[in-house]
Short mmCIF file of C-alpha atoms in Angstrom, two decimals:
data_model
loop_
_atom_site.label_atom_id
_atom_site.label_comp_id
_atom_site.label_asym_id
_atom_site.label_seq_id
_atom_site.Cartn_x
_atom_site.Cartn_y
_atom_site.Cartn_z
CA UNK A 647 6.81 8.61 -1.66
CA UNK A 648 4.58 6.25 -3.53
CA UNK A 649 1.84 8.38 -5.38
CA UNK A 650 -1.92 8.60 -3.15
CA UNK A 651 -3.63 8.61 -6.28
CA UNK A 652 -2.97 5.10 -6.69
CA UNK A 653 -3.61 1.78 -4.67
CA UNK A 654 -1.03 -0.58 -4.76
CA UNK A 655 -2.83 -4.19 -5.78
CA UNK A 656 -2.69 -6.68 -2.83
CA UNK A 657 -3.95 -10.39 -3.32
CA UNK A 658 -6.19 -10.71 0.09
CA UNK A 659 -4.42 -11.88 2.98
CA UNK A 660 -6.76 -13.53 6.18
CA UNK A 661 -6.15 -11.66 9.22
CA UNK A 662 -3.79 -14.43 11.60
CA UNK A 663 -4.55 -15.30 14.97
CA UNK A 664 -2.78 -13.22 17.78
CA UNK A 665 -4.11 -14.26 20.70
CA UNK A 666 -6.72 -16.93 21.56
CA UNK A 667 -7.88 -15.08 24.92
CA UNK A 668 -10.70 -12.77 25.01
CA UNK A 669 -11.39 -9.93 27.25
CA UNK A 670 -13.82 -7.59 28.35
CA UNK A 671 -14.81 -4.37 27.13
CA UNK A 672 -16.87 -1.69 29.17
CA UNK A 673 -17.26 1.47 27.40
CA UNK A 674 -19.69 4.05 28.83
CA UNK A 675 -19.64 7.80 26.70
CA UNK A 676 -21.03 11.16 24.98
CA UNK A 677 -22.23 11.92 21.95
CA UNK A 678 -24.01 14.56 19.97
CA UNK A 679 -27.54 14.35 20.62
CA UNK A 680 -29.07 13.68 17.00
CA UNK A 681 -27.24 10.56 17.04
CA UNK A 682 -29.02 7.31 17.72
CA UNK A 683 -26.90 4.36 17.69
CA UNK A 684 -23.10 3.55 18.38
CA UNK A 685 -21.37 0.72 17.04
CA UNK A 686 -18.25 -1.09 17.49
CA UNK A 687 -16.42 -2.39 14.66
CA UNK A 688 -13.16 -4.20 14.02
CA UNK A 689 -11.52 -2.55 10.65
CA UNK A 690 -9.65 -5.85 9.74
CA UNK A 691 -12.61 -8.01 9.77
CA UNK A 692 -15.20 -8.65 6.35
CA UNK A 693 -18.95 -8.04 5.81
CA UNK A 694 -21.04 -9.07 8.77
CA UNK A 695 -17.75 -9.77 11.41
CA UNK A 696 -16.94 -6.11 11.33
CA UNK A 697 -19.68 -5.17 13.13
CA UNK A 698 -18.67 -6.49 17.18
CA UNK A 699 -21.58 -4.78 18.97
CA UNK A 700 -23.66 -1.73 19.27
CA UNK A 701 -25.65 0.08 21.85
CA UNK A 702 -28.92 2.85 21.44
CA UNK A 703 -28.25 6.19 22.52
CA UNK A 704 -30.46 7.41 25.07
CA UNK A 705 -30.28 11.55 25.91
CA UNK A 706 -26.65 11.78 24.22
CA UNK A 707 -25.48 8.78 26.44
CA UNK A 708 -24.66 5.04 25.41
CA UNK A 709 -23.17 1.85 27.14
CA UNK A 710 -21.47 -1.02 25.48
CA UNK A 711 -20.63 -4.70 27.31
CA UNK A 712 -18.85 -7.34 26.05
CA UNK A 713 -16.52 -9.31 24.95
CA UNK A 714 -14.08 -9.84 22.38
CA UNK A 715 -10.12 -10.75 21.09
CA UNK A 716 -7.99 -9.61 23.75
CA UNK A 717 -6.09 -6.55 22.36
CA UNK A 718 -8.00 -6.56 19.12
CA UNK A 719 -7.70 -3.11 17.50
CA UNK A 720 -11.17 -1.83 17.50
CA UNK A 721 -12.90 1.33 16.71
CA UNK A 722 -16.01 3.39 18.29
CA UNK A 723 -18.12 4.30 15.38
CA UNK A 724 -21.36 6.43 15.08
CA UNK A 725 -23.27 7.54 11.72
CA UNK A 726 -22.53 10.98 10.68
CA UNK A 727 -20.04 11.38 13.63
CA UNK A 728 -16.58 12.20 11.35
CA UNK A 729 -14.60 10.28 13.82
CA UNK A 730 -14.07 6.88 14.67
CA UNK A 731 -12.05 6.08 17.99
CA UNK A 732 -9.74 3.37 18.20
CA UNK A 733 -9.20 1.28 20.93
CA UNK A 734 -7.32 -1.65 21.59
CA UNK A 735 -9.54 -4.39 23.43
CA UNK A 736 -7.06 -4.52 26.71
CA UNK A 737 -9.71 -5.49 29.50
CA UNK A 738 -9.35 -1.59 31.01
CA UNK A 739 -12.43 0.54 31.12
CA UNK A 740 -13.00 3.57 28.76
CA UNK A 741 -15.05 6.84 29.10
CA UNK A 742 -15.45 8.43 25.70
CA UNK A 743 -16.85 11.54 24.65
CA UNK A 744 -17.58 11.37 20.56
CA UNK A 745 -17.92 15.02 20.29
CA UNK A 746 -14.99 15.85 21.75
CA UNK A 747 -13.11 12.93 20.50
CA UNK A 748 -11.48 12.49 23.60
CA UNK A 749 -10.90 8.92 25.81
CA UNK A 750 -10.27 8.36 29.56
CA UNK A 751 -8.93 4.83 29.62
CA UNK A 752 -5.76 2.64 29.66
CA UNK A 753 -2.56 4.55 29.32
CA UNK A 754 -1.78 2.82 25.70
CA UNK A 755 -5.37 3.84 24.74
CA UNK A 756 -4.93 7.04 25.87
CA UNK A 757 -1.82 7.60 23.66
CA UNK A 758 -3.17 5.62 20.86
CA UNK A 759 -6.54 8.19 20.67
CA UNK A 760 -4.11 10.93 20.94
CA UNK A 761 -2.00 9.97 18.08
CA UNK A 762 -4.55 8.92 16.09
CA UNK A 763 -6.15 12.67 16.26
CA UNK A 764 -2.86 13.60 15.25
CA UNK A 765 -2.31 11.92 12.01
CA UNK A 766 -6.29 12.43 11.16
CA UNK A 767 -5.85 16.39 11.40
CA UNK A 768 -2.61 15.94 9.25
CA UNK A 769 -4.44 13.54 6.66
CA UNK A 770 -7.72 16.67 6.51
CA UNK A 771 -4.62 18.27 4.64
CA UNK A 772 -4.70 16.02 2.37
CA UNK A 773 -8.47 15.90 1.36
CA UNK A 774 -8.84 19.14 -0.70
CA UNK A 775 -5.98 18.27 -3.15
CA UNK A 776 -8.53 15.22 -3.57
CA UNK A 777 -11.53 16.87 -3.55
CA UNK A 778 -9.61 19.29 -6.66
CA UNK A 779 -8.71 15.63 -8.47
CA UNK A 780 -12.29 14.21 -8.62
CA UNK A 781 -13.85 17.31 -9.20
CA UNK A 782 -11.75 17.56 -12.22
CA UNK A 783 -12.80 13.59 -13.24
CA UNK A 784 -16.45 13.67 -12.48
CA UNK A 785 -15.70 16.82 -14.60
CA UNK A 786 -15.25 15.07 -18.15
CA UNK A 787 -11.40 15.82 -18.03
CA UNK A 788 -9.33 13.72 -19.84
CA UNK A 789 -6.99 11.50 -19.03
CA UNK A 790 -3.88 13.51 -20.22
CA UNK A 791 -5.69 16.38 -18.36
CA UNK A 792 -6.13 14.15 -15.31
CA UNK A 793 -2.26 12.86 -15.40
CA UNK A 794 -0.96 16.70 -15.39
CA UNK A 795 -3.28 17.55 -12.79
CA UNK A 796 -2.32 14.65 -10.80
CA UNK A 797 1.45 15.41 -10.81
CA UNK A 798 0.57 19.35 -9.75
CA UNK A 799 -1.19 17.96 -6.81
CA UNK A 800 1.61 15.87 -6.17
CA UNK A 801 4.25 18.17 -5.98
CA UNK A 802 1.78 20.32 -3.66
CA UNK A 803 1.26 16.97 -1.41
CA UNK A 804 4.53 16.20 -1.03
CA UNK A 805 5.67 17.95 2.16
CA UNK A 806 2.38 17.06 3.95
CA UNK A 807 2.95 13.21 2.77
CA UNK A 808 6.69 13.71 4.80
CA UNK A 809 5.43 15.25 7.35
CA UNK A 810 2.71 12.45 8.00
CA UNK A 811 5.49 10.00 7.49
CA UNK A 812 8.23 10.98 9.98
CA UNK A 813 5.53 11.60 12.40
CA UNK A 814 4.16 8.26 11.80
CA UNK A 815 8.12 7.12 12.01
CA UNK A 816 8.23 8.74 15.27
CA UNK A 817 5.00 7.47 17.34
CA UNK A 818 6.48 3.64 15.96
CA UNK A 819 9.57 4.37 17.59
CA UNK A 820 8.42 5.88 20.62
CA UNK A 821 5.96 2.68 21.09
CA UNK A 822 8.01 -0.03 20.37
CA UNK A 823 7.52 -1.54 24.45
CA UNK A 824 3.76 -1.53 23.48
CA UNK A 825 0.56 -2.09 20.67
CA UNK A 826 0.39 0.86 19.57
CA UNK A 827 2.44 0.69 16.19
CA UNK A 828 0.40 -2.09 15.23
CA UNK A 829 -2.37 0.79 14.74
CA UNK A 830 -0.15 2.89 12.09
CA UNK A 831 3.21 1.05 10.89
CA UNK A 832 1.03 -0.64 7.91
CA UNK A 833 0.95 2.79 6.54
CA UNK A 834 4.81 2.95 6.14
CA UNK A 835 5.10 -0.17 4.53
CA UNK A 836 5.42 1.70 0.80
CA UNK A 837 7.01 4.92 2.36
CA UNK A 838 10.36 3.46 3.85
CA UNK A 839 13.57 1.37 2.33
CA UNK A 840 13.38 -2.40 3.18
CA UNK A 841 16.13 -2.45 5.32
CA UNK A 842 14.36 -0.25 7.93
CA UNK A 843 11.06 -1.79 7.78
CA UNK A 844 13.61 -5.44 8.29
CA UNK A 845 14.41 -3.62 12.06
CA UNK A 846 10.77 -2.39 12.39
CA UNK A 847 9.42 -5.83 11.68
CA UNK A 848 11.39 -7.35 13.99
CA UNK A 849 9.98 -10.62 15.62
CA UNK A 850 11.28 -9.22 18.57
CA UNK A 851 8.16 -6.80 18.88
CA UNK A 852 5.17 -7.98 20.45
CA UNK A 853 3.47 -5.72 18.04
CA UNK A 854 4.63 -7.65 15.06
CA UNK A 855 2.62 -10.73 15.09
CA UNK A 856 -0.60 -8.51 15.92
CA UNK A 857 -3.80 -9.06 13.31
CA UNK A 858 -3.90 -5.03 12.46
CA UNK A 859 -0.45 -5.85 10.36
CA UNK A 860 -1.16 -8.81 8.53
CA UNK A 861 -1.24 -7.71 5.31
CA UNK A 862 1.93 -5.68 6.18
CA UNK A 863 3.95 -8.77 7.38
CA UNK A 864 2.75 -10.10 3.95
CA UNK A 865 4.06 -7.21 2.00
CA UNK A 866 7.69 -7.19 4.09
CA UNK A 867 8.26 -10.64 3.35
CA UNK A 868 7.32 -10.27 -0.05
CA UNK A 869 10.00 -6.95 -0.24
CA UNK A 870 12.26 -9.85 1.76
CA UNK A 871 12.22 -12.19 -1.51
CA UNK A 872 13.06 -9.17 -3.81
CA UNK A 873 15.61 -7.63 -1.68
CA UNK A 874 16.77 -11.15 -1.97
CA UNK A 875 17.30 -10.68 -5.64
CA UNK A 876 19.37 -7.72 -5.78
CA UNK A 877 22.90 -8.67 -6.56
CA UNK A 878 22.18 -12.02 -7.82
CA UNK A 879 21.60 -12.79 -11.77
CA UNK A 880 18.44 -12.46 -12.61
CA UNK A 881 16.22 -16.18 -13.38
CA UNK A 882 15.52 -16.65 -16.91
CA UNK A 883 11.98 -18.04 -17.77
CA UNK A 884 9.96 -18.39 -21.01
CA UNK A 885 6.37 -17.25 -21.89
CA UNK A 886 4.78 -16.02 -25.22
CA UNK A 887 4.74 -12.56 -26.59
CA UNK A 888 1.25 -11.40 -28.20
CA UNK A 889 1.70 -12.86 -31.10
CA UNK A 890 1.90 -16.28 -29.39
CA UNK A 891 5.47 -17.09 -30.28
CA UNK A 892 7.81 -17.99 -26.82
CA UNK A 893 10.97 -15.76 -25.58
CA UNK A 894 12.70 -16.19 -23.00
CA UNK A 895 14.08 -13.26 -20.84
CA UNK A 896 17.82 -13.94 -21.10
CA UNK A 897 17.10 -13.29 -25.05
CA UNK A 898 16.91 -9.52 -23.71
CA UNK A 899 18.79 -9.19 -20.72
CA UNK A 900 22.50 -9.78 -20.00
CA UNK A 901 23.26 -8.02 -23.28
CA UNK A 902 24.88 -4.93 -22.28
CA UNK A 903 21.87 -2.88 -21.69
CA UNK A 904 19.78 -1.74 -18.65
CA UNK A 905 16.47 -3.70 -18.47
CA UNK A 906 13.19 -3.23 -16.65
CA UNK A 907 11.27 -6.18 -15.66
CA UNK A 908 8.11 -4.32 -15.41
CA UNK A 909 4.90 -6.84 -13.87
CA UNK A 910 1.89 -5.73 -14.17
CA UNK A 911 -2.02 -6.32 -15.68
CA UNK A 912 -4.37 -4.64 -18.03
CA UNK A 913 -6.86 -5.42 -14.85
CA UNK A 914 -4.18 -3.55 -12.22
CA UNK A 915 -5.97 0.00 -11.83
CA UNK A 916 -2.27 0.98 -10.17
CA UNK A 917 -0.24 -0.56 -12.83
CA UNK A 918 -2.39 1.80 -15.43
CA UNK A 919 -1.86 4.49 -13.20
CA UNK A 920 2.04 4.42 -12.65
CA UNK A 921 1.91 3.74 -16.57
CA UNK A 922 3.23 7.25 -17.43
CA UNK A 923 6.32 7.26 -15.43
CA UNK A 924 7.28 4.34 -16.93
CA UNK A 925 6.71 5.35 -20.46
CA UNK A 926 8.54 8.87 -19.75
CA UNK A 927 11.46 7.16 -18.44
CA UNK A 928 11.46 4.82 -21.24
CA UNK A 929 11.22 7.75 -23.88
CA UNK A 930 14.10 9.65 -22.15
CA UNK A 931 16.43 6.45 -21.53
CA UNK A 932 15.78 4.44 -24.76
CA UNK A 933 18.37 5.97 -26.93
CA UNK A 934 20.96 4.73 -24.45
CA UNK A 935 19.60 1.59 -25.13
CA UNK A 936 16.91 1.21 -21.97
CA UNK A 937 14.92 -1.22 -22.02
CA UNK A 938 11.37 -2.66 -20.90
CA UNK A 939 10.10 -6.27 -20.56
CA UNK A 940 6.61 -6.09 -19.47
CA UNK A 941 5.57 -9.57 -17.63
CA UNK A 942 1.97 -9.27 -17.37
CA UNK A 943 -0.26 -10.96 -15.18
CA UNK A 944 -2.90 -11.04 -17.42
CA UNK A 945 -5.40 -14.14 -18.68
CA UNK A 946 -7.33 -12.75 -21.53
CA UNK A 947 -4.88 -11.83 -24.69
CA UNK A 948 -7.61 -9.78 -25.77
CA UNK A 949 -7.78 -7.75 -22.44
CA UNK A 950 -3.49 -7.51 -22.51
CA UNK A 951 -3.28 -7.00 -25.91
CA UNK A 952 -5.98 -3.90 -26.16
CA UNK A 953 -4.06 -2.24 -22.83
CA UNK A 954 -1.32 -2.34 -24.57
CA UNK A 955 -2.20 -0.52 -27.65
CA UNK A 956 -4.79 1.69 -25.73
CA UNK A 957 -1.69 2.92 -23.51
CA UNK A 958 0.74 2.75 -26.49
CA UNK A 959 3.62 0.44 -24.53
CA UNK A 960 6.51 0.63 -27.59
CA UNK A 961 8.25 -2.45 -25.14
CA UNK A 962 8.92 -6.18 -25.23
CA UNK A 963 5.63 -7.82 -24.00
CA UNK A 964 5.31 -11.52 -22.15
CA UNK A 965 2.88 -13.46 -20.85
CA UNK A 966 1.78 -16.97 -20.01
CA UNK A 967 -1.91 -15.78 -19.78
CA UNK A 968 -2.03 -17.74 -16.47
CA UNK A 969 -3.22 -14.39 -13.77
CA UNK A 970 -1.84 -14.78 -10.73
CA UNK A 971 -0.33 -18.49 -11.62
CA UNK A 972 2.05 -16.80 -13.77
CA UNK A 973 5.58 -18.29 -13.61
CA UNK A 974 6.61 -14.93 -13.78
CA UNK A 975 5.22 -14.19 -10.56
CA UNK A 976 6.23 -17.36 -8.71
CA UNK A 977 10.15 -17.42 -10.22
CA UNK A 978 10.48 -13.86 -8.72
CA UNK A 979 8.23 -13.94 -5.61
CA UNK A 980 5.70 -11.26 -6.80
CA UNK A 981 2.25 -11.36 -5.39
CA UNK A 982 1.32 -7.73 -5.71
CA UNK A 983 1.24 -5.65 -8.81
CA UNK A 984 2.92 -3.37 -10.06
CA UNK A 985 6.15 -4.70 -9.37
CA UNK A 986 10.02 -4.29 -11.02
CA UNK A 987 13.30 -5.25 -11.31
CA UNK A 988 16.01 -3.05 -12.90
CA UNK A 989 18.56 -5.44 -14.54
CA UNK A 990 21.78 -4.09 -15.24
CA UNK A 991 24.06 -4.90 -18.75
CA UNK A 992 25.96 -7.71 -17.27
CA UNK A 993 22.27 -9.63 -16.26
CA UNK A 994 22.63 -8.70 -12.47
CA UNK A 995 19.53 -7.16 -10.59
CA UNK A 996 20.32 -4.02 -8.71
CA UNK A 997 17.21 -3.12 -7.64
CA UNK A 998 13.52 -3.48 -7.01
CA UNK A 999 10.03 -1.53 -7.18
CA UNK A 1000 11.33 2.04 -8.63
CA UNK A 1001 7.88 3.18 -9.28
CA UNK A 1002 6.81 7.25 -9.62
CA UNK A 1003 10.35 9.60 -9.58
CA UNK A 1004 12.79 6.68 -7.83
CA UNK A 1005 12.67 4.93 -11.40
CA UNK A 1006 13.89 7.72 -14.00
CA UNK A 1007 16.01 8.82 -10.40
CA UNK A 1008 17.80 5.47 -10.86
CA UNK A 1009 18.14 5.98 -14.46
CA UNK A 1010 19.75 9.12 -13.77
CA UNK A 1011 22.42 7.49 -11.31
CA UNK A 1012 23.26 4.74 -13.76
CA UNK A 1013 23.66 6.72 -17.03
CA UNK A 1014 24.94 9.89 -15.65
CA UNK A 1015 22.59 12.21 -16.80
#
């Protein structure tokens, strides 16, 4: 399970179409009494469109009328009120009481509220391990202190993290006749193998093609392209090192050695973050002759070159100083960072994305130890 002290790095995706009806929502509900004014909002939408409508609060009470995407994935929203209610924008009335965070309406919305209180009491498990982690930063702790700290609360997250997931694994597969796993199969997109989220991303599923998984569908076709890769020799390209002078890859891999193609940015808060279990694995694997080449996606050599002497990277280091245009990027279908390929000794790629423990777990498979 990917680490939740990171963010992976996605270049922004617009939210497709779904549907080019509209329909009607009536919403009539509770609230607490202190509260003034209840909003709807549409999570995938930016600035100014996320806000769809919102209604005064009269004695605890509020109406809302409109209209909007049919089966847009919406949420009920009040300041101060810790819970936001999701809805999907079917055309069926809803009663909702805010304080008890409970909704009379369609039978999908009914589930989808009822999950959704689920996996938000399972998340509140989450929130003190945070709460222990920034304390610690706002602190002054340093960043060796942070990175031990950050592994302990890991290891103590771990078993809620699987329980979240095979929950969320089971409400997709329960709903797959209906919306509802457009509301929470985004979140497994990083948690499961490729070759599941292939079945779960099926065209087949009118949820697929629905705007809440956009970025999703982006990220599964981009794990498409790599799982592509594996099994095939890997491309060779050519870009400059940081002392200017060109290399191409096949100078490094082919040559009877395991090979990381490591992509990542000085700018990539993620690719910072996961920088330690690459360096560990490097420092345990090297003297079998492991290697790293680092493909950065950088466009200031000043910027690359200071991350890589600030984080002490002992690797092979290329770039073409060209961001996101990098032909790194485009040859091997990466737009989100970090990113790898593991090439074994005879040039062939057997595998993709081994960030946190799956990387040295690989290492460990292929050297035996």
């Amino acid at each position: 399970m990917k680490s939740l002290f990171s963010t992976v790095a996605l270049a922004f995706v617009a939210v497709a179409a779904f549907a080019q009806q509209t329909a009607e929502y009536n919403i009539k509900g509770t609230c607490a009494a202190d509260v003034k004014k209840v909003y709807i909002v549409n999570p995938m939408a930016r600035g100014n469109k996320a806000l769809c409508d919102s209604a005064v609060v009269e004695a605890g009470k509020f109406a809302l009328k409109g209209t909007a995407q049919k089966d847009a994935l919406l949420r009920i929203y009040a300041k101060n009120t810790p819970y936001a209610m999701p809805f999907f924008n079917d055309g069926t009335p809803i009663t909702a009481d805010m304080v008890k965070q409970t909704v009379s309406a369609s039978e999908q919305n009914n589930k989808l509220v009822a999950y959704d209180k689920e996996l938000d009491a399972m998340n509140a498990e989450l929130r003190p391990f945070f709460d222990e982690y920034n304390k610690a930063r706002q602190s002054g702790a340093t960043n060796e202190q942070l990175g031990a700290l950050g592994k302990q609360l890991e290891a103590k997250m771990a078993p809620v993290q699987e329980r979240i997931k095979n929950r969320t694994l089971e409400i997709v597969n329960a709903n797959k006749d209906n919306l509802i796993p457009a509301a929470f199969l985004g979140n497994l997109v990083y948690e499961l193998e490729y070759p599941q989220l292939k079945d779960l991303f099926d065209a087949k599923y009118a949820y697929v093609n629905h705007p809440a998984l956009a970025r999703a569908n982006q990220t599964v076709k981009m794990l498409a392209k790599k799982a592509a890769f594996i099994g095939q020799k890997f491309t060779d390209l050519e870009e400059n090192d940081v002392n200017g002078q060109p290399h191409k890859l096949s100078e490094y891999l082919g040559k009877g050695n395991y090979v990381l193609l490591d992509f990542w940015a000085s700018w990539c808060g993620p690719c910072r973050a996961e920088m330690p279990n690459v360096k560990a694995a490097y420092e345990k694997y090297k003297g079998k002759g492991f290697n790293i080449v680092a493909l950065s996606f950088d466009n200031n050599l000043e910027n690359w070159t200071k991350a890589i002497e600030d984080m002490q990277m002992p690797w092979i280091h290329l770039s073409d100083l060209k961001g996101w245009k990098t032909v790194a990027g485009q040859i091997y279908g990466v737009n989100a960072i970090p990113a790898s390929f593991l090439v074994d000794p005879n040039g062939t790629i057997i595998a993709a994305d081994l960030r946190g423990e799956k990387l040295e777990a690989k290492l460990k498979e292929v050297y035996g130890e």
